[in-house]
Amino acid sequence: MADSAGLQSVSPFAFEAMQKVDVVRLAALSDPELRLLLPCLVRMALCAPADQSQTWAQDKKLILRLLSGVEAVNSIVALLSVDFHALEQDARKEQQLRHKAGGSNGESILVSQLQHGLTLEFEHSDPLRRLRLTLSELLAIMNKVVDSNGEFFLKSSELFESPVYLEEVADVLCILQAELPSLLPILDVAEAMLHVRNGDWFLCLLVANVPDSFNEVCRGLIKNGERQDEESVGGRRRTEALRQLCQMNPSQALNVRAMVVEECHLPGLGVALTLDYKPDSADEAVSPLVSYVSGLLLGTNGKVRTWFSMFIRNGQQRKRESSSVLWQMRRQLLLELVAILPRSRSTHLPNDGEEGGGGGGYSGLREEHVVKASALLRLYCALMGIAGLRPTDEEAEQLLQLMTSRPPATPAGVRFVSLSFCKLLAFPTLVSTPEQEQLMVMWLSWMIKEEEYFESAAGVSASFGEMLLLVAMYFHSNQLSSIIELVCSTLGMKIAIKPSSLSKMKTIFTQEIFTEQVVTAHAVRVAVTGSLSANISGFLPIHCIYQLLRSRAFTKHKVSIKDWIYRQLCETATPIHTQLIPLIDAYITSILTPASKANPEATNQPITEQEILNVFQSSAQGEGPRGGGSGRRYSITTQLLILYYILSYEENLLASTKQLALMQRKPRSYSPSLMDQIPIKFLVTQAQGLQQELGGLHSALLRLLATNYPHLCLVEDWVCEEEVTGTLPLLRRMMLPSNTCRYSQSQLHHAFQKLPSSSPRLMRMLDHLTLLSPGDLIPYAEALTASVALLLGGDVPRRLLQTLNRLWMGLNTVMPRRLWVMTVNALQPPALPVRQQRYNQNDLMVDPLIVLRCDTRVYRCPPLMEIVLHMLNGYLLASKAYLHSHLKETADFERQNQTVSNLGGPGGPDTQEVTREELKNALLAAQDSAAVQILLEVCLPTAEEQQLGADAESLLRGIGGSLPGKSKQGILGADGGVGTGAEPEGGLLSELREVQCLICCLLHQMFIADPNIAKLVHFQGYPQALLPLTVAGIPSIHICLDFIPELLAQPQLEKQIFAIQLLSYLCTQYALPKSLSVARLAISVMGTLLTVLTRPKRFSFFMPVLPCLVSFCQAFPPLYDDVAALLVQVGQVCASDVATKARDIDPLIARLQYLKAKPRDASLPGGGASKLTLPQRMAAELGGNDPDVQLCYCVEATFMDIISSTLHGV
């Protein structure tokens, strides 16, 4: 649209005056400027206004006075005098006619047959005909626009091209649009103007005379525009027209640019408006062009980024044109880049005139230009990496000059150097000549030299020195993808970088600047980051050390890194930095695994035990009395990281024993005494409340604890911990006054010594301690455990014991291992002839049964027994982990030594390894079964308790059923109540009963955790008197049904008897289909044994098992026939043996057969009870005569019990 360049345009001053109807400004306009606005001013002066105020009346007079001296006003007044209604009717008729004719320009209602051309007709016509001529031509263009389907065309129109009549045509056009807005919508007229010459000039005049339509016209033109405006003539004309509109109204230019981005149309217009934009106050930091283009390419809107990138790519495909918006943008960016270059560095200016001196100096980048230089670098990175811009030689040269300039030592300067370095890595093609390569090497050497100064002077933790080291390490380990990630992360954009393009930079780094030995030596001297946390961003020394550890550079060049890692772990804070855990893992690997098989000694040194103790000194002392440490107090983050290091080191050491044995290496593990001094559970409890700030450290610690210290991960402990640290305890502690009485340890110890007289005072002390948090209870732990044996006296209140139990469980959440050792030592039996032995943690893990070698009074003190059982369960788990680690630690090395010494021998090492594992499993099984047997023995009543009637039967009466093999008459008295003579003192609520419940609960857990323990214990057997207790009190004992058939198949009669007795109780407790099938098997086995057993064995077998048949029949009535047949068979066998010894045996057999056939007739009215007890009496009288006789009467007694239970059931 350059053809309208010489025409008078509407100035921003004039447009603003029209927009605000500022009469004073309008009066200040020159005649040529005023001429363009006459259509609107004349209509304003002649038409009836909606504003009837006095102010507008005065302004209207001024407008009339202003128009009075202009000659062209008369022609505009004449135009306004036309009948526009009739004109609109004719125009609509012409539109309909053209629509019917298919758009041909044949007949015209508005314009009759033209005698001359449009220009001459327009010149000689009256105002009405001028309106008709212009309207006809305009409607023809508008119709053609509609029919073109978006294809651009340029219509040659004599009327709109004649320079003599342009102003008159513009007047007519403005009047037509103002008077016929429904026929000629301004947006449609604006679209039509794009298709004629001088259209942009007409459009500006049209909008200037209707200033309120500016935004509507701009949005419509943008919405209807092309996605890529420089691709077509129409797009360029549309862009130029909108650009002219924005030059007329510059205050709305940025809003129009926002519309461009919103619609993703006309990208060249957005750039052009930015180039035209002149801000009121110049921003020295970043220019509008840099901000705008950076926002498009680096913003979060992917659609906008793709749209603008396509504009860049398409623009480069065309030849370089000075009129192209893209080349204007590149020229402006280059000018801005050169403007901030140090003058001694800019060897070539894009302008024709050159400035500055020689290029050999290295004057620094000025401080006020650093931020702008960083923004320009990022913009060029985005243009080249995202939009695919190919820099010219001039641009590449100036970019390299800027990148290798030396900024001041400020945070912004550090950022600039990091960006420059990453740009060099991202676009190594910028360095193309040997001179440029030398320049880059000198600049990199300057970076290495000045890194420490920059870090100290700028006051930043993350300097570019760490980035240099990191990149050098990546190059040495050939981790090019990591370099690409680092570059993209620093630049803040995703750039496609080919790894092959880094080959030149790799050669420079690895051979000229940073050899691997230089890297490792330099890394150790780098200062650690103070208070390292996730809040510190950027690339830090820890990133460099991590990569060097992974590449094994330290061990390869024999550089010790242990001290640096220890110092960095001591300088940590929350939230934890994400690189710390990977650093520890890599460090542990470098300790245990040599860098190469050829040099097995090439490993790093582990952290010493003394250094570890220094970290835990305050916490370790915190488990006992808090003492003063000689050193600093370390943060919880440092202590947790060191704890993670120790646990992970030990786990990896065990996992690597086989590989280490092959290399004849045996790194030392940390001593048990060190582990005893670390408050593991306390630290993990602290970490639980900081999970958000510790990232994955808490979960990693829990995993290591569950593997190496299972006794610290008991389910009961977690449940108890919830009770101790829950909401209710917290509220109770909040209610505790700050000035409340605090008791000392000596006072607590003195109160224990004065028991039982000091019970009330001791109770007050313990109640006060329950309000304290577990951490605050730690100083009282020794006083509480040392005096626990004093509570075993007979006059100690139960509440005192329960309170102590509660305090112990609270301490158990923070210091379990030390608490257990103190408690076990405090509960040793007092009446030893020699001095009591003091056990340590290792003793108790090797032999967990030491826990049960306590004062026997504990076995009848439920609160203390609960503590003992808790410790026993923990130490059994600890013993398993200890033996597993011990076996794994020693087996591989001994196996390797044997392999070396016995080469060629038969497969001994494998056999020995299997034997070791079997022995370990056997030891653990024996250990667990011994603990179970001891606990079962504790459940038996003592001689004193038996004198009080505390047998197993009486203790189980509350369960709700009769005992197997016992008639209800033996349990119930004559009145149906509980017998008075068989009840222990205090009823069912006895201490023995409570201890039995605690033991059964633990056995239930053990059987669930390992069903093999249940199998082993029942194969060993235990007293028959405990069967009612175990079956009723251990819910998981039903698993015995799985192996009872195997137990019945054992050759020992004792095991068979125990199996049948156990089965009788299980059938009563669990009347399941499986129980029925096993009971059938037991009856079948009894029948088989009847035929094979000798006479003495038959008596010893059937006397204890016959009463069990009663339980089978009670649980499963369908077994009655099989049981009756078995009983008759047993009676017949016994009778045949004693037929010659007793005369009444034959009648007894006949009676048994009668009872089998008609069991209901056995009970006579009124005499049933005496009849049923008769066989028992007779068996007792004749018991000393013959075993077979006793067995016969036992058979009849069993029959009677079955009949009795059946009748009672009915």
PDB file of C-alpha atoms in Angstrom, residues 476-575:
ATOM      1  CA  HIS A 476      34.569 -37.105  30.797  1.00  0.00           C
ATOM      2  CA  SER A 477      31.866 -39.701  31.501  1.00  0.00           C
ATOM      3  CA  ASN A 478      30.327 -39.142  28.042  1.00  0.00           C
ATOM      4  CA  GLN A 479      26.938 -38.227  29.559  1.00  0.00           C
ATOM      5  CA  LEU A 480      25.964 -35.902  26.743  1.00  0.00           C
ATOM      6  CA  SER A 481      22.248 -36.221  27.459  1.00  0.00           C
ATOM      7  CA  SER A 482      22.883 -34.880  30.982  1.00  0.00           C
ATOM      8  CA  ILE A 483      24.696 -31.874  29.484  1.00  0.00           C
ATOM      9  CA  ILE A 484      21.708 -31.219  27.238  1.00  0.00           C
ATOM     10  CA  GLU A 485      19.361 -31.371  30.257  1.00  0.00           C
ATOM     11  CA  LEU A 486      21.642 -29.017  32.176  1.00  0.00           C
ATOM     12  CA  VAL A 487      21.722 -26.512  29.298  1.00  0.00           C
ATOM     13  CA  CYS A 488      17.944 -26.589  28.837  1.00  0.00           C
ATOM     14  CA  SER A 489      17.387 -26.214  32.572  1.00  0.00           C
ATOM     15  CA  THR A 490      19.719 -23.218  32.855  1.00  0.00           C
ATOM     16  CA  LEU A 491      18.308 -21.473  29.783  1.00  0.00           C
ATOM     17  CA  GLY A 492      14.761 -22.206  30.900  1.00  0.00           C
ATOM     18  CA  MET A 493      13.634 -23.663  27.574  1.00  0.00           C
ATOM     19  CA  LYS A 494      13.483 -26.995  25.811  1.00  0.00           C
ATOM     20  CA  ILE A 495      15.922 -26.995  22.894  1.00  0.00           C
ATOM     21  CA  ALA A 496      16.638 -29.850  20.520  1.00  0.00           C
ATOM     22  CA  ILE A 497      20.417 -30.314  20.764  1.00  0.00           C
ATOM     23  CA  LYS A 498      22.094 -33.128  18.880  1.00  0.00           C
ATOM     24  CA  PRO A 499      24.696 -34.954  20.990  1.00  0.00           C
ATOM     25  CA  SER A 500      26.957 -35.114  17.936  1.00  0.00           C
ATOM     26  CA  SER A 501      27.154 -31.316  17.856  1.00  0.00           C
ATOM     27  CA  LEU A 502      28.978 -31.357  21.223  1.00  0.00           C
ATOM     28  CA  SER A 503      32.003 -33.252  19.943  1.00  0.00           C
ATOM     29  CA  LYS A 504      34.114 -30.118  19.416  1.00  0.00           C
ATOM     30  CA  MET A 505      33.257 -28.771  22.883  1.00  0.00           C
ATOM     31  CA  LYS A 506      34.019 -32.163  24.388  1.00  0.00           C
ATOM     32  CA  THR A 507      37.491 -32.149  22.867  1.00  0.00           C
ATOM     33  CA  ILE A 508      38.165 -28.637  24.157  1.00  0.00           C
ATOM     34  CA  PHE A 509      36.972 -29.470  27.658  1.00  0.00           C
ATOM     35  CA  THR A 510      38.573 -32.855  28.143  1.00  0.00           C
ATOM     36  CA  GLN A 511      41.916 -32.128  26.482  1.00  0.00           C
ATOM     37  CA  GLU A 512      42.603 -28.414  26.853  1.00  0.00           C
ATOM     38  CA  ILE A 513      40.735 -26.993  29.828  1.00  0.00           C
ATOM     39  CA  PHE A 514      39.536 -29.668  32.242  1.00  0.00           C
ATOM     40  CA  THR A 515      41.431 -32.919  32.323  1.00  0.00           C
ATOM     41  CA  GLU A 516      39.889 -35.434  34.725  1.00  0.00           C
ATOM     42  CA  GLN A 517      42.705 -35.030  37.233  1.00  0.00           C
ATOM     43  CA  VAL A 518      42.246 -31.263  37.242  1.00  0.00           C
ATOM     44  CA  VAL A 519      38.519 -31.740  37.776  1.00  0.00           C
ATOM     45  CA  THR A 520      38.897 -33.989  40.806  1.00  0.00           C
ATOM     46  CA  ALA A 521      41.634 -31.883  42.394  1.00  0.00           C
ATOM     47  CA  HIS A 522      39.603 -28.735  41.912  1.00  0.00           C
ATOM     48  CA  ALA A 523      36.344 -30.255  43.186  1.00  0.00           C
ATOM     49  CA  VAL A 524      37.783 -31.180  46.576  1.00  0.00           C
ATOM     50  CA  ARG A 525      38.902 -27.584  47.156  1.00  0.00           C
ATOM     51  CA  VAL A 526      35.445 -26.162  46.410  1.00  0.00           C
ATOM     52  CA  ALA A 527      33.815 -24.910  49.588  1.00  0.00           C
ATOM     53  CA  VAL A 528      30.696 -26.714  50.746  1.00  0.00           C
ATOM     54  CA  THR A 529      27.350 -24.928  50.505  1.00  0.00           C
ATOM     55  CA  GLY A 530      26.327 -23.493  53.856  1.00  0.00           C
ATOM     56  CA  SER A 531      22.884 -24.526  55.149  1.00  0.00           C
ATOM     57  CA  LEU A 532      22.235 -26.511  51.992  1.00  0.00           C
ATOM     58  CA  SER A 533      18.512 -26.961  51.390  1.00  0.00           C
ATOM     59  CA  ALA A 534      16.021 -27.269  48.573  1.00  0.00           C
ATOM     60  CA  ASN A 535      15.475 -23.512  48.766  1.00  0.00           C
ATOM     61  CA  ILE A 536      18.886 -22.966  47.150  1.00  0.00           C
ATOM     62  CA  SER A 537      18.434 -23.341  43.403  1.00  0.00           C
ATOM     63  CA  GLY A 538      20.995 -23.527  40.636  1.00  0.00           C
ATOM     64  CA  PHE A 539      23.997 -25.779  40.181  1.00  0.00           C
ATOM     65  CA  LEU A 540      25.932 -26.298  43.377  1.00  0.00           C
ATOM     66  CA  PRO A 541      29.152 -28.080  44.359  1.00  0.00           C
ATOM     67  CA  ILE A 542      27.090 -31.097  45.411  1.00  0.00           C
ATOM     68  CA  HIS A 543      26.070 -31.670  41.795  1.00  0.00           C
ATOM     69  CA  CYS A 544      29.705 -31.770  40.739  1.00  0.00           C
ATOM     70  CA  ILE A 545      30.799 -34.096  43.535  1.00  0.00           C
ATOM     71  CA  TYR A 546      27.887 -36.405  42.789  1.00  0.00           C
ATOM     72  CA  GLN A 547      28.862 -36.748  39.147  1.00  0.00           C
ATOM     73  CA  LEU A 548      32.519 -37.309  40.038  1.00  0.00           C
ATOM     74  CA  LEU A 549      31.496 -40.019  42.498  1.00  0.00           C
ATOM     75  CA  ARG A 550      29.393 -41.716  39.868  1.00  0.00           C
ATOM     76  CA  SER A 551      32.227 -41.648  37.353  1.00  0.00           C
ATOM     77  CA  ARG A 552      34.650 -42.927  40.065  1.00  0.00           C
ATOM     78  CA  ALA A 553      37.065 -40.080  39.323  1.00  0.00           C
ATOM     79  CA  PHE A 554      38.126 -39.648  42.973  1.00  0.00           C
ATOM     80  CA  THR A 555      39.151 -43.257  43.455  1.00  0.00           C
ATOM     81  CA  LYS A 556      40.774 -43.389  40.032  1.00  0.00           C
ATOM     82  CA  HIS A 557      43.049 -40.445  40.869  1.00  0.00           C
ATOM     83  CA  LYS A 558      43.372 -41.289  44.599  1.00  0.00           C
ATOM     84  CA  VAL A 559      41.713 -38.102  45.813  1.00  0.00           C
ATOM     85  CA  SER A 560      40.006 -38.346  49.223  1.00  0.00           C
ATOM     86  CA  ILE A 561      36.481 -36.965  49.190  1.00  0.00           C
ATOM     87  CA  LYS A 562      35.344 -38.232  52.589  1.00  0.00           C
ATOM     88  CA  ASP A 563      36.024 -34.980  54.460  1.00  0.00           C
ATOM     89  CA  TRP A 564      34.167 -32.888  51.885  1.00  0.00           C
ATOM     90  CA  ILE A 565      31.081 -35.110  52.004  1.00  0.00           C
ATOM     91  CA  TYR A 566      31.110 -35.140  55.805  1.00  0.00           C
ATOM     92  CA  ARG A 567      31.346 -31.331  55.946  1.00  0.00           C
ATOM     93  CA  GLN A 568      28.519 -30.974  53.443  1.00  0.00           C
ATOM     94  CA  LEU A 569      26.271 -33.369  55.356  1.00  0.00           C
ATOM     95  CA  CYS A 570      26.932 -31.301  58.478  1.00  0.00           C
ATOM     96  CA  GLU A 571      25.885 -28.150  56.589  1.00  0.00           C
ATOM     97  CA  THR A 572      22.296 -29.064  55.734  1.00  0.00           C
ATOM     98  CA  ALA A 573      18.899 -27.668  56.589  1.00  0.00           C
ATOM     99  CA  THR A 574      15.255 -28.303  55.800  1.00  0.00           C
ATOM    100  CA  PRO A 575      13.687 -28.691  53.289  1.00  0.00           C
TER     101      PRO A 575
END
